[in-house]
Amino acid sequence: MTLAQTLGGFAADCPADDPRMTRFVRFSLFDWATVGLAGIDEPVARAARRVALADAPAQGGATLFGGVHAAPAAAALANGATSHALDYDDTHFGHIGHPSVAVIPAALALAEARGVEGARLMQALGVGLEVACRVGAWLGRPHYEAGFHQTGTSGAFGATAAAGRVLGLDAAQMAQALSLAATRAAGLKSQFGTMGKPLNAGFAAEVGVTCALLAEAGAGATPEAIEGAQGFGPTHAGCADETALEGLGEAWLLPSISYKFHACCHGLHAMLEALRKAKAEGIAPEAVQAVEIRTHPRWLAVCNQPAPATGLQAKFSYRLTAAMSLAGLDTAALDVYSNATCARPDLVALRDRVTVEADASVEDTATELRVTVGGRVIEAAHDVLGDSDPEVIAPRLREKSATLLGDKTSAMLWEEVADIDRRGGLAALAGRLVSNPAQQPVAAR
């Protein structure tokens, strides 16, 4: 069978009812809605909504973050871009992609437009998120290192699978939809630092809706569109890692997903988590003599701004975010990443006692560090791939959501996601997107 047929059969027929996987689907749905609501007023979100409203449906349609409605494909694009606008969404390091911001908007838009209940939406999200992870792993790091943004590429395949499951496509139709996605999936890392990056997520979500609808209408494509000689993989630097398909339908890659608990580059999170461990031993910031950070060389070109001057630059600085953490600033809050923070004399002094060293022996999902304080040395390390205990993840996701949205809105959102597969649950969640807590003052925690 071709890759599209293998993935199509899985996406169409897999029960997607593994309890652990389902719990992580709920986590991702809750986190996605949180960061989307928090990103409503970002410039790219406003631009995407304006375009989506030009395609407003005569009746029905799907809800956009902010409370307006549009045709499903337009809604998926706008909601995908909005939920990735803050770059605060989940990451799968198996391929370095953000699956939820591509997959969830596509499935949710079609589910709402077609009147599908939440139970089917949950199944669709499960297979869609897994397909994104599997295709991402099949394409591998060479695809990412060549300059392709996996959120836009593998995410488009996941979005198509999720959208197809919502529509009830059979295995043959699903394979056609995935083959069509192969000719539309796209996303470039050169867009990083611009509105093009969150739009990559929106484009992937729109592709999912469009390709699933085309397959439902009878459109077809070459069955070897993904792995064929001129298929997506070979023409996009994919490494065709066949081990990525092992255990498909029995074992799940999704639960190894990483959630952001700090409002900065995900490359900094292992370091910040290691500092959490070190601070548990008691560290007075004024007593810190030195901080030595060892990280994989890959991150030095991404998030090693040595002396950031702006809030955006701060989100890509080992040295400053380490100083912020040691000084007790809440790195989960959006407003602490500011020009004023970069200029604070106490933080600058602490920042200048931090050194960053490249060490290829450290995994690219991990950080090792040493803090010298009061004549003693505290060592700590962390690997974000180890953050897979649901009992640890759940309260931290809720704390993050409350920081961004406020306690009341966050608590209601948590309950709505918990009830999504009950009758009327999807409508309740869609109604939550109407709220715009980002316009309300939320105290930093």
Coordinates of C-alpha atoms in Angstrom, one line a residue:
M1 CA 0.0 0.0 0.0
T2 CA 1.1 3.6 -0.5
L3 CA 1.7 5.9 2.4
A4 CA -1.6 7.7 1.7
Q5 CA -3.5 4.5 1.8
T6 CA -1.9 3.3 5.0
L7 CA -2.5 6.6 6.8
G8 CA -6.0 6.9 5.2
G9 CA -7.0 3.5 6.5
F10 CA -5.8 4.4 10.0
A11 CA -7.5 7.9 9.9
A12 CA -10.8 6.5 8.7
D13 CA -11.1 3.4 10.8
C14 CA -9.0 3.6 14.0
P15 CA -11.3 3.8 17.1
A16 CA -8.9 6.5 18.6
D17 CA -10.2 5.6 22.0
D18 CA -6.9 4.8 23.9
P19 CA -7.4 6.4 27.3
R20 CA -4.0 8.0 27.6
M21 CA -4.1 9.3 24.1
T22 CA -7.6 10.7 24.6
R23 CA -6.4 12.5 27.8
F24 CA -3.6 14.2 25.8
V25 CA -6.1 15.2 23.1
R26 CA -8.1 17.0 25.8
F27 CA -4.9 18.7 27.1
S28 CA -4.1 19.9 23.6
L29 CA -7.6 21.1 22.9
F30 CA -7.6 23.1 26.2
D31 CA -4.2 24.5 25.6
W32 CA -5.1 25.4 22.0
A33 CA -8.2 27.3 23.0
T34 CA -6.3 29.1 25.8
V35 CA -3.6 30.4 23.5
G36 CA -6.1 31.2 20.8
L37 CA -8.2 33.3 23.1
A38 CA -5.1 35.0 24.4
G39 CA -4.0 35.8 20.9
I40 CA -7.2 37.3 19.6
D41 CA -5.9 40.9 19.4
E42 CA -2.5 40.1 17.8
P43 CA -2.1 41.8 14.4
V44 CA -2.0 38.6 12.4
A45 CA -5.2 37.4 14.1
R46 CA -7.0 40.6 13.2
A47 CA -5.8 40.4 9.6
A48 CA -6.8 36.8 9.2
R49 CA -10.3 37.6 10.6
R50 CA -10.8 40.4 8.2
V51 CA -10.0 38.1 5.3
A52 CA -12.2 35.3 6.7
L53 CA -15.2 37.6 7.0
A54 CA -15.0 38.4 3.3
D55 CA -16.0 34.7 2.9
A56 CA -18.8 34.8 5.5
P57 CA -21.4 32.1 4.8
A58 CA -25.0 32.8 4.0
Q59 CA -26.0 30.4 6.8
G60 CA -24.2 28.1 9.2
G61 CA -20.5 28.3 9.1
A62 CA -17.9 28.1 11.9
T63 CA -17.0 30.3 14.8
L64 CA -13.8 32.4 14.7
F65 CA -11.9 33.4 17.8
G66 CA -13.5 36.7 18.6
G67 CA -17.1 35.6 18.0
V68 CA -17.8 36.0 14.3
H69 CA -18.5 33.3 11.7
A70 CA -17.1 32.3 8.4
A71 CA -17.0 29.4 5.9
P72 CA -15.1 26.4 7.4
A73 CA -11.9 26.8 5.3
A74 CA -11.7 30.5 6.1
A75 CA -12.4 29.9 9.8
A76 CA -9.8 27.2 9.9
L77 CA -7.2 29.5 8.4
A78 CA -8.1 32.4 10.8
N79 CA -8.2 30.2 13.9
G80 CA -5.0 28.4 13.0
A81 CA -3.1 31.7 12.6
T82 CA -4.7 33.1 15.8
S83 CA -3.8 30.1 18.0
H84 CA -0.1 30.3 16.8
A85 CA 0.1 34.1 17.0
L86 CA 1.7 34.0 20.4
D87 CA 3.9 31.0 19.7
Y88 CA 2.7 29.6 23.0
D89 CA 1.2 26.3 21.7
D90 CA 2.3 22.7 22.0
T91 CA 5.4 21.2 20.2
H92 CA 6.2 17.7 19.2
F93 CA 9.9 17.3 19.2
G94 CA 9.8 14.1 17.2
H95 CA 9.8 16.4 14.2
I96 CA 9.8 19.9 15.7
G97 CA 6.3 20.9 14.8
H98 CA 3.2 22.4 16.4
P99 CA 0.4 19.9 15.6
S100 CA -2.6 21.4 17.4
V101 CA -2.7 24.8 15.7
A102 CA -3.0 23.1 12.3
V103 CA -5.2 20.1 13.2
I104 CA -7.7 21.4 15.7
P105 CA -9.0 24.4 13.7
A106 CA -9.7 22.2 10.7
A107 CA -11.6 19.6 12.6
L108 CA -13.5 22.1 14.7
A109 CA -14.6 24.2 11.8
L110 CA -16.1 21.3 9.9
A111 CA -17.6 19.7 13.0
E112 CA -19.4 23.0 13.8
A113 CA -20.5 23.6 10.2
R114 CA -21.8 20.0 9.8
G115 CA -23.5 19.8 13.2
V116 CA -21.2 16.9 14.3
E117 CA -21.1 16.2 18.0
G118 CA -18.0 16.4 20.2
A119 CA -17.5 12.6 20.5
R120 CA -16.7 12.4 16.8
L121 CA -14.6 15.6 17.0
M122 CA -12.5 13.9 19.7
Q123 CA -11.9 10.9 17.5
A124 CA -11.0 13.2 14.6
L125 CA -8.5 15.1 16.7
G126 CA -6.9 11.9 17.9
V127 CA -6.2 10.5 14.4
G128 CA -5.4 14.0 13.0
L129 CA -2.8 14.8 15.6
E130 CA -1.3 11.4 15.3
V131 CA -1.1 11.6 11.5
A132 CA 0.7 15.0 11.9
C133 CA 3.2 13.4 14.2
R134 CA 3.7 10.3 12.1
V135 CA 4.2 12.2 8.8
G136 CA 6.5 14.6 10.6
A137 CA 8.6 11.7 11.9
W138 CA 8.6 10.1 8.4
L139 CA 9.9 13.3 6.9
G140 CA 12.4 13.7 9.7
R141 CA 14.9 16.3 10.7
P142 CA 16.4 16.7 7.2
H143 CA 13.1 18.1 6.0
Y144 CA 13.1 20.6 8.9
E145 CA 16.8 21.5 8.5
A146 CA 16.3 22.1 4.8
G147 CA 14.1 25.0 5.7
F148 CA 10.6 23.6 5.9
H149 CA 8.3 24.4 8.7
Q150 CA 6.7 21.1 9.9
T151 CA 3.7 22.9 11.4
G152 CA 2.7 23.9 7.9
T153 CA 3.8 20.7 6.1
S154 CA 3.2 17.6 8.3
G155 CA 0.4 19.7 10.0
A156 CA -1.5 19.9 6.7
F157 CA -1.6 16.1 6.5
G158 CA -2.8 15.9 10.1
A159 CA -5.4 18.6 9.4
T160 CA -6.7 16.7 6.4
A161 CA -7.0 13.4 8.3
A162 CA -8.9 15.1 11.1
A163 CA -11.2 17.0 8.7
G164 CA -11.8 13.8 6.8
R165 CA -12.7 11.9 10.0
V166 CA -15.3 14.6 10.8
L167 CA -16.8 14.2 7.4
G168 CA -16.9 10.4 7.8
L169 CA -14.7 9.7 4.8
D170 CA -14.0 6.1 4.1
A171 CA -10.4 4.7 3.8
A172 CA -10.3 5.2 0.0
Q173 CA -11.6 8.8 0.2
M174 CA -9.2 9.6 3.1
A175 CA -6.3 8.3 1.0
Q176 CA -7.4 10.6 -1.9
A177 CA -7.7 13.6 0.5
L178 CA -4.1 13.0 1.9
S179 CA -2.8 12.6 -1.7
L180 CA -4.4 16.0 -2.5
A181 CA -2.8 17.5 0.6
A182 CA 0.6 16.4 -0.7
T183 CA 0.3 18.9 -3.5
R184 CA -0.7 21.8 -1.2
A185 CA 1.2 21.3 2.0
A186 CA 3.7 24.1 2.5
G187 CA 5.5 26.1 5.1
L188 CA 8.9 27.8 5.3
K189 CA 11.2 28.5 8.3
S190 CA 12.3 31.7 6.5
Q191 CA 8.9 33.1 7.8
F192 CA 10.0 32.9 11.4
G193 CA 9.9 36.3 13.1
T194 CA 7.1 37.5 10.8
M195 CA 3.3 37.0 10.5
G196 CA 4.1 34.3 8.0
K197 CA 5.0 31.8 10.8
P198 CA 1.5 31.7 12.4
L199 CA -0.1 31.9 8.9
N200 CA 1.8 28.7 8.1
A201 CA -0.5 27.0 10.8
G202 CA -3.6 28.7 9.3
F203 CA -2.7 27.6 5.8
A204 CA -2.2 24.0 7.0
A205 CA -5.7 24.1 8.7
E206 CA -7.3 25.5 5.5
V207 CA -5.6 22.8 3.4
G208 CA -7.1 20.1 5.6
V209 CA -10.6 21.4 5.2
T210 CA -10.3 22.0 1.5
C211 CA -8.7 18.6 0.7
A212 CA -11.2 16.7 2.8
L213 CA -14.2 18.4 1.1
L214 CA -12.7 17.8 -2.3
A215 CA -12.3 14.1 -1.6
E216 CA -15.9 14.0 -0.3
A217 CA -17.0 15.5 -3.6
G218 CA -15.1 12.8 -5.6
A219 CA -11.8 14.5 -6.4
G220 CA -8.8 12.2 -6.8
A221 CA -5.0 12.4 -6.9
T222 CA -2.1 10.1 -7.6
P223 CA -1.9 7.5 -4.9
E224 CA 1.9 7.9 -4.5
A225 CA 1.7 11.6 -4.0
I226 CA 3.6 11.5 -0.7
E227 CA 6.4 9.0 -1.2
G228 CA 6.5 8.6 -5.0
A229 CA 9.5 9.6 -7.1
Q230 CA 8.2 13.1 -7.5
G231 CA 6.1 13.0 -4.4
F232 CA 6.1 15.3 -1.4
G233 CA 8.8 13.5 0.6
P234 CA 11.5 13.3 -2.1
T235 CA 10.9 16.8 -3.4
H236 CA 10.9 18.3 0.1
A237 CA 14.1 16.7 1.6
G238 CA 12.1 14.0 3.5
C239 CA 14.2 11.1 4.8
A240 CA 11.3 8.5 4.4
D241 CA 11.9 7.0 7.9
E242 CA 9.8 3.9 7.7
T243 CA 10.1 3.4 11.5
A244 CA 7.7 6.3 11.8
L245 CA 4.9 4.0 10.9
E246 CA 5.6 1.3 13.4
G247 CA 2.7 0.5 15.7
L248 CA 0.3 2.7 13.8
G249 CA -3.1 2.3 15.4
E250 CA -1.7 0.5 18.5
A251 CA 1.0 2.8 19.9
W252 CA 0.6 6.5 20.0
L253 CA 3.2 9.2 19.4
L254 CA 0.9 12.1 20.5
P255 CA 1.4 11.7 24.3
S256 CA 5.1 12.6 23.9
I257 CA 4.0 16.1 23.0
S258 CA 5.5 19.0 24.9
Y259 CA 3.4 21.9 26.3
K260 CA 4.8 25.4 26.8
F261 CA 4.7 26.6 30.4
H262 CA 6.8 29.7 29.6
A263 CA 5.9 32.4 27.1
C264 CA 9.2 32.2 25.2
C265 CA 11.0 30.0 22.6
H266 CA 10.5 26.3 23.4
G267 CA 14.3 25.9 23.1
L268 CA 14.6 27.7 26.5
H269 CA 12.1 25.6 28.3
A270 CA 14.5 22.8 29.4
M271 CA 16.8 25.4 30.9
L272 CA 13.9 27.1 32.7
E273 CA 12.6 23.8 34.1
A274 CA 16.1 22.9 35.2
L275 CA 16.2 26.3 37.1
R276 CA 12.9 25.4 38.8
K277 CA 14.7 22.4 40.2
A278 CA 17.7 24.4 41.2
K279 CA 15.6 27.1 42.9
A280 CA 13.9 24.5 45.0
E281 CA 17.2 24.3 47.0
G282 CA 16.9 28.0 47.9
I283 CA 18.6 30.6 45.8
A284 CA 18.7 34.3 46.6
P285 CA 19.2 36.2 43.3
E286 CA 21.6 38.7 44.8
A287 CA 23.8 35.8 46.0
V288 CA 24.2 34.2 42.5
Q289 CA 27.8 34.3 41.5
A290 CA 27.6 32.4 38.2
V291 CA 25.2 30.4 36.1
E292 CA 26.7 28.0 33.5
I293 CA 24.3 26.6 30.9
R294 CA 25.1 23.7 28.6
T295 CA 22.8 23.2 25.6
H296 CA 22.8 21.5 22.2
P297 CA 24.5 23.6 19.5
R298 CA 21.3 23.7 17.5
W299 CA 19.8 26.3 19.9
L300 CA 22.6 28.8 19.8
A301 CA 21.4 30.1 16.5
V302 CA 17.8 30.2 17.7
C303 CA 17.5 31.5 21.2
N304 CA 20.9 32.8 22.4
Q305 CA 20.4 36.6 22.2
P306 CA 23.1 37.6 24.6
A307 CA 21.9 41.1 25.5
P308 CA 18.3 41.6 24.3
A309 CA 16.9 45.1 24.2
T310 CA 13.2 44.3 23.3
G311 CA 10.5 42.1 24.7
L312 CA 10.5 40.0 21.6
Q313 CA 14.3 39.5 21.8
A314 CA 13.9 38.5 25.4
K315 CA 11.9 35.5 24.4
F316 CA 15.0 34.2 22.6
S317 CA 17.6 34.8 25.3
Y318 CA 19.0 32.1 27.5
R319 CA 20.8 34.7 29.6
L320 CA 18.0 37.1 30.3
T321 CA 15.3 34.5 30.8
A322 CA 17.6 32.7 33.3
A323 CA 18.0 36.0 35.1
M324 CA 14.2 36.6 35.0
S325 CA 13.6 33.1 36.5
L326 CA 16.2 33.5 39.2
A327 CA 14.7 36.9 40.1
G328 CA 11.3 35.5 40.6
L329 CA 9.5 36.9 37.5
D330 CA 6.7 34.7 36.1
T331 CA 8.0 33.5 32.8
A332 CA 4.5 32.2 31.9
A333 CA 3.1 35.7 31.8
L334 CA 3.1 37.6 28.5
D335 CA 3.7 41.0 29.9
V336 CA 7.0 40.3 31.6
Y337 CA 8.7 40.1 28.2
S338 CA 9.1 43.8 27.7
N339 CA 11.7 46.5 26.9
A340 CA 11.6 47.6 30.5
T341 CA 12.5 44.1 31.7
C342 CA 15.4 44.0 29.4
A343 CA 16.7 47.3 30.8
R344 CA 16.2 46.6 34.6
P345 CA 19.7 47.1 36.2
D346 CA 19.3 44.1 38.6
L347 CA 18.3 41.8 35.7
V348 CA 21.1 43.0 33.5
A349 CA 23.7 42.4 36.3
L350 CA 22.3 38.9 36.8
R351 CA 22.2 38.3 33.1
D352 CA 25.9 39.1 32.8
R353 CA 26.7 36.4 35.2
V354 CA 25.2 33.8 32.9
T355 CA 27.3 31.9 30.3
V356 CA 26.0 29.6 27.6
E357 CA 28.0 26.8 26.2
A358 CA 27.3 24.5 23.2
D359 CA 27.6 20.8 24.1
A360 CA 26.7 18.3 21.4
S361 CA 26.5 15.5 24.0
V362 CA 23.4 17.2 25.5
E363 CA 20.2 16.2 23.8
D364 CA 18.5 18.9 21.9
T365 CA 15.4 18.6 24.1
A366 CA 17.5 19.0 27.3
T367 CA 19.7 21.4 29.2
E368 CA 22.3 20.9 32.0
L369 CA 23.3 23.8 34.2
R370 CA 25.3 24.8 37.3
V371 CA 24.5 27.7 39.6
T372 CA 27.2 29.0 41.9
V373 CA 25.6 30.7 44.8
G374 CA 27.2 31.7 48.2
G375 CA 30.2 29.5 47.6
R376 CA 28.2 26.3 46.8
V377 CA 27.4 24.8 43.4
I378 CA 23.9 23.6 42.5
E379 CA 23.6 21.3 39.5
A380 CA 20.4 20.6 37.7
A381 CA 19.2 19.2 34.4
H382 CA 16.0 18.7 32.5
D383 CA 14.7 17.1 29.3
V384 CA 11.3 18.2 28.1
L385 CA 10.7 14.8 26.7
G386 CA 10.4 13.6 30.2
D387 CA 7.3 15.9 30.9
S388 CA 4.8 13.1 30.1
D389 CA 3.0 12.5 33.5
P390 CA -0.6 13.7 33.0
E391 CA -1.0 14.3 36.8
V392 CA 1.9 16.8 36.5
I393 CA 0.8 18.3 33.2
A394 CA -2.8 19.0 34.1
P395 CA -2.3 21.5 36.9
R396 CA 0.4 23.3 35.1
L397 CA -1.8 23.7 32.0
R398 CA -4.5 25.1 34.2
E399 CA -2.1 27.5 35.9
K400 CA -0.9 28.7 32.5
S401 CA -4.4 29.2 31.3
A402 CA -5.4 31.1 34.4
T403 CA -2.4 33.4 33.9
L404 CA -3.5 34.2 30.4
L405 CA -7.3 34.2 30.7
G406 CA -8.1 34.8 34.4
D407 CA -9.3 32.2 36.8
K408 CA -13.0 32.2 35.9
T409 CA -12.7 32.0 32.1
S410 CA -10.0 29.3 32.5
A411 CA -12.1 27.2 34.8
M412 CA -15.1 27.3 32.5
L413 CA -12.9 26.4 29.5
W414 CA -11.5 23.4 31.4
E415 CA -15.0 22.1 32.2
E416 CA -16.2 22.7 28.6
V417 CA -13.3 20.7 27.2
A418 CA -14.0 17.9 29.8
D419 CA -17.6 17.8 28.5
I420 CA -16.8 18.1 24.8
D421 CA -17.9 14.6 24.0
R422 CA -21.3 15.0 25.7
R423 CA -24.3 16.1 23.8
G424 CA -24.1 19.9 23.2
G425 CA -20.5 20.0 24.3
L426 CA -19.1 21.2 21.0
A427 CA -21.6 24.1 20.8
A428 CA -20.5 25.1 24.3
L429 CA -16.8 25.1 23.4
A430 CA -17.6 27.1 20.2
G431 CA -19.5 29.6 22.3
R432 CA -16.4 30.0 24.5
L433 CA -14.4 31.3 21.4
V434 CA -16.8 34.3 21.3
S435 CA -15.3 35.6 24.6
N436 CA -12.2 37.9 24.3
P437 CA -10.5 37.8 27.7
A438 CA -7.4 39.2 26.1
Q439 CA -9.1 42.6 26.2
Q440 CA -9.7 42.3 29.9
P441 CA -6.9 43.2 32.4
V442 CA -5.5 40.0 33.9
A443 CA -3.1 40.3 36.8
A444 CA 0.3 38.8 36.2
R445 CA 1.0 35.9 38.5

